[in-house]
Short mmCIF file of C-alpha atoms in Angstrom, two decimals:
data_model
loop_
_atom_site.label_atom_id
_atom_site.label_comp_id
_atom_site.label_asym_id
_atom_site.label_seq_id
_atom_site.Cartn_x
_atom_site.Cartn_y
_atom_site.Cartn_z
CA UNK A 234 2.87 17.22 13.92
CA UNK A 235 1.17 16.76 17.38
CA UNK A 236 -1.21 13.84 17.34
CA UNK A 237 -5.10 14.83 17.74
CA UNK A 238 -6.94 14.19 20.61
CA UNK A 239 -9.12 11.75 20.91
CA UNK A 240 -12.47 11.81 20.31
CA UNK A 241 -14.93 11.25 23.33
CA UNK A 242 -16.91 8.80 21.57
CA UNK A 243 -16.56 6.22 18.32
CA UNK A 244 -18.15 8.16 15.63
CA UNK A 245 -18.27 4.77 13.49
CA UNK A 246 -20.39 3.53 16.70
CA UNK A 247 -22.27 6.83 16.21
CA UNK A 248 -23.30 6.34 12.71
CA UNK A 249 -24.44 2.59 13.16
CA UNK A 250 -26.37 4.21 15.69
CA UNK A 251 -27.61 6.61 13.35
CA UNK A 252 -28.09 4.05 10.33
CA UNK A 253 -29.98 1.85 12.60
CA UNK A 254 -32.77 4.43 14.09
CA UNK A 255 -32.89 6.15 10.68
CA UNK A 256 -34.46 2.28 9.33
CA UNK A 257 -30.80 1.07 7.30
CA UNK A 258 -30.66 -1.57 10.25
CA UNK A 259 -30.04 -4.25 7.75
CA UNK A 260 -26.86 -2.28 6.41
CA UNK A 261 -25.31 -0.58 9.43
CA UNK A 262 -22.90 -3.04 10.02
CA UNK A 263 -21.99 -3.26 6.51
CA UNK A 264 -21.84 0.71 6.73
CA UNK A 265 -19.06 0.17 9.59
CA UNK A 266 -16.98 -2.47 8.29
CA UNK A 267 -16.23 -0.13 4.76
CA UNK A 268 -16.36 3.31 7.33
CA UNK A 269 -13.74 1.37 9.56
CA UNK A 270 -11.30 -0.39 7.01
CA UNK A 271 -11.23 3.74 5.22
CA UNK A 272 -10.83 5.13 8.73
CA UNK A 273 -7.81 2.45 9.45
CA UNK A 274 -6.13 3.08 5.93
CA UNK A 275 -5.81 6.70 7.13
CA UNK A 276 -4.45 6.29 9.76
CA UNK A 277 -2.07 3.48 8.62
CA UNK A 278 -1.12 6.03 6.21
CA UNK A 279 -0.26 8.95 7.77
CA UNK A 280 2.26 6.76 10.07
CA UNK A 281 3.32 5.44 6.89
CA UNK A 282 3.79 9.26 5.04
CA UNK A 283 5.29 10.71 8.36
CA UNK A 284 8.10 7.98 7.97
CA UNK A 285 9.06 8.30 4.49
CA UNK A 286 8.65 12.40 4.57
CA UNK A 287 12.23 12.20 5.24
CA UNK A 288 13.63 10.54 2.19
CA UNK A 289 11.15 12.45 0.46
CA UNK A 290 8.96 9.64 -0.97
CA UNK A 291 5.10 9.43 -1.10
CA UNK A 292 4.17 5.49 -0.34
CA UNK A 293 3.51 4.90 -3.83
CA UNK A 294 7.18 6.18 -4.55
CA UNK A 295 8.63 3.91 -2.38
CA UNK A 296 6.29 1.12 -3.11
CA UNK A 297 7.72 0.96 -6.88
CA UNK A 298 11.41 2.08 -5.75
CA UNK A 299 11.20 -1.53 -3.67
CA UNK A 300 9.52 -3.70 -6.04
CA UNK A 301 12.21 -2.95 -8.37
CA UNK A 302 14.57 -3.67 -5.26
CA UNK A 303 13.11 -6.62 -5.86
CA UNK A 304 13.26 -7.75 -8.98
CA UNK A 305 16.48 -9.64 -10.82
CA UNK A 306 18.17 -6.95 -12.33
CA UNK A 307 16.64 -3.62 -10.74
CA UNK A 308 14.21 -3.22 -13.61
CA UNK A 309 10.45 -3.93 -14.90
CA UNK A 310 8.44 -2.81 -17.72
CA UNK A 311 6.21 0.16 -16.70
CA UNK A 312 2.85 -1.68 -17.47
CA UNK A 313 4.31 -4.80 -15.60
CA UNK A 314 5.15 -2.69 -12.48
CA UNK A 315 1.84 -1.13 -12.97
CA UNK A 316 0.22 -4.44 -12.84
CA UNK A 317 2.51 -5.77 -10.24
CA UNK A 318 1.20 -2.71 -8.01
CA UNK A 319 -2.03 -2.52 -9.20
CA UNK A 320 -2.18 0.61 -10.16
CA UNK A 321 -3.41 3.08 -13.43
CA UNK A 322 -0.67 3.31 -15.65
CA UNK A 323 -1.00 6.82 -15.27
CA UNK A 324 0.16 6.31 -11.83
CA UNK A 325 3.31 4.61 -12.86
CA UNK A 326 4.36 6.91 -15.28
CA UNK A 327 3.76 10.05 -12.42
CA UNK A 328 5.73 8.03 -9.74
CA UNK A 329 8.95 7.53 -12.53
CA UNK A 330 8.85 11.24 -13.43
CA UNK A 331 9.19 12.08 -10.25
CA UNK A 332 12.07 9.76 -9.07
CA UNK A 333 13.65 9.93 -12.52
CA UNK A 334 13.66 13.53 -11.36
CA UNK A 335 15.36 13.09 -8.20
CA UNK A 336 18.16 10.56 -9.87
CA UNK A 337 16.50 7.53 -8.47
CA UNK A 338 15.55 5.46 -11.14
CA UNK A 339 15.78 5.80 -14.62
CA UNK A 340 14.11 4.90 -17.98
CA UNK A 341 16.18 2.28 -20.47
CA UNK A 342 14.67 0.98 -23.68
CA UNK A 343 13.32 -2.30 -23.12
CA UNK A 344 16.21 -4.87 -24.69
CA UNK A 345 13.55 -7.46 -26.68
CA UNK A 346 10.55 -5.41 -26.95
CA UNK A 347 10.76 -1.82 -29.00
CA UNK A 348 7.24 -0.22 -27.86
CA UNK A 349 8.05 -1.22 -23.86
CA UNK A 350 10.18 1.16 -21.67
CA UNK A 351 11.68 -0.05 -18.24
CA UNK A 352 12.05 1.46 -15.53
CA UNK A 353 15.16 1.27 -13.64
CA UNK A 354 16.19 1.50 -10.10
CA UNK A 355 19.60 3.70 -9.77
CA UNK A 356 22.44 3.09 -6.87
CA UNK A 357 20.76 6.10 -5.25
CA UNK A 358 17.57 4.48 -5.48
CA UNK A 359 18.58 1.19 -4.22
CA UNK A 360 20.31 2.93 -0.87
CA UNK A 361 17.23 4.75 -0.35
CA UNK A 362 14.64 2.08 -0.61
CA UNK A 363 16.96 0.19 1.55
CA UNK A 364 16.59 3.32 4.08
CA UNK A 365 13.30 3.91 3.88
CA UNK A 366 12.14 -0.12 4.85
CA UNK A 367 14.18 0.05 7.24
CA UNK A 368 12.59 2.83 9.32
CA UNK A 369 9.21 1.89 8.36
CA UNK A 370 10.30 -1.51 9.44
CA UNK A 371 11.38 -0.42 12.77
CA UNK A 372 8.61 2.78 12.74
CA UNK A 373 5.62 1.09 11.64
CA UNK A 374 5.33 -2.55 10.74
CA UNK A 375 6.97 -3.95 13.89
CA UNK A 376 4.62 -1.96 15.95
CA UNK A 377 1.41 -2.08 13.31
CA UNK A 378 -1.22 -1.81 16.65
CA UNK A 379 -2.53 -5.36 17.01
CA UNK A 380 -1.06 -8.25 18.45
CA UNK A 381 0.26 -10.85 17.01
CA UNK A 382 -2.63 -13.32 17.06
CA UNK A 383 -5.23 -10.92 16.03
CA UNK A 384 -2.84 -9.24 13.30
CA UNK A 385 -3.11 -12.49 11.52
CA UNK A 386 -6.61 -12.71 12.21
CA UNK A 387 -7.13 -9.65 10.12
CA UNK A 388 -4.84 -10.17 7.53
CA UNK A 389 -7.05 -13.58 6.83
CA UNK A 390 -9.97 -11.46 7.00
CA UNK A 391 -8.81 -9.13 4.44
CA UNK A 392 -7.73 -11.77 2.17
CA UNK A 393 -10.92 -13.09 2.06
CA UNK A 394 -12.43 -10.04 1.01
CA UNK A 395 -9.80 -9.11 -1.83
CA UNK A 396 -9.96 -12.82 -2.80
CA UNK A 397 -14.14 -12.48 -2.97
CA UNK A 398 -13.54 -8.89 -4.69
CA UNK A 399 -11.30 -10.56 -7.58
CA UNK A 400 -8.49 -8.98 -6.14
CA UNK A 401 -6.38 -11.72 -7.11
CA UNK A 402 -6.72 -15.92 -7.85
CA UNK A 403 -4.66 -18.72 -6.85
CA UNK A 404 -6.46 -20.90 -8.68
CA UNK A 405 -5.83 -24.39 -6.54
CA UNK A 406 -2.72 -23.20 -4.80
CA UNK A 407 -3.39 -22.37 -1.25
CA UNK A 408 -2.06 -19.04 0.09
CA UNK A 409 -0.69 -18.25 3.57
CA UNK A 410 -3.58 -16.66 4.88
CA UNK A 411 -6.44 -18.68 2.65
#
């Protein structure tokens, strides 16, 4: 898909512009931080879908087909990886119907617990994910558009604001980035 053209001016700018003379002064910049970090998410994820097309995974596919990757043995209970990628439930259960379909993971009966299912990542599943990073590695998070300096910049930005939202609490452990 040919990549747009690009817009003679910022239309972010344009709205602040707007905001301002229309008396929301006070807000405009607020307006264009929550405008911006949507308008950046769409186009971080359309790099992101264009690379995983291929293996034919959404991101929230691959997203669970890694954290399983991740995990000890290849599996998690479905609320846990719901939880783990914050996500509905509902979500879960859509994204392992859909690669249970395609022979990529699999659901087992949890060993200790008879009302929990896991979800299992197959062989396939594994050589996939293991695909898949490693194009978006080398497609889109070596390249992400901001140097160095200023990615971490925003990343400590950003975890201030999930940290202030309730996104997550490290009680008195410090992060990496807070």
């Amino acid at each position: 898909m040919p990549t747009p053209s690009p817009l003679p001016l910022d239309p972010i700018e344009e709205a602040h512009r707007q905001w301002t003379e229309h008396g929301w002064g006070a807000v405009a910049d607020g307006m264009a931080a929550v405008t911006s970090v949507v308008r950046v998410q769409q186009i971080m994820m359309a790099r992101v879908e264009e690379v995983l097309k291929p293996f034919g995974l959404t991101f929230s596919r691959y997203e669970l087909l890694t954290l399983l990757t991740f995990t000890r043995n290849g599996a998690l209970p479905m609320a846990k990886a719901s939880a783990r990628l914050q996500v509905h439930p509902t979500s879960v259960t859509n994204a392992v119907d859909r690669l249970e379909a395609a022979g990529l993971v699999r659901r087992v009966p949890h060993p200790t617990d008879r009302r929990a299912t896991l979800v299992e990542i197959t062989d396939e599943g594994r050589e996939l994910s293991v695909r898949a990073t490693r194009a978006l590695n080398e497609q889109v998070f070596a390249e992400p558009g901001l140097a160095p300096d200023k990615l971490d910049a925003l990343i400590r930005i950003l975890t201030e604001l999930r940290h202030q939202a309730g996104d997550f609490d490290t009680g008195d452990r410090p992060g990496k980035w807070h």
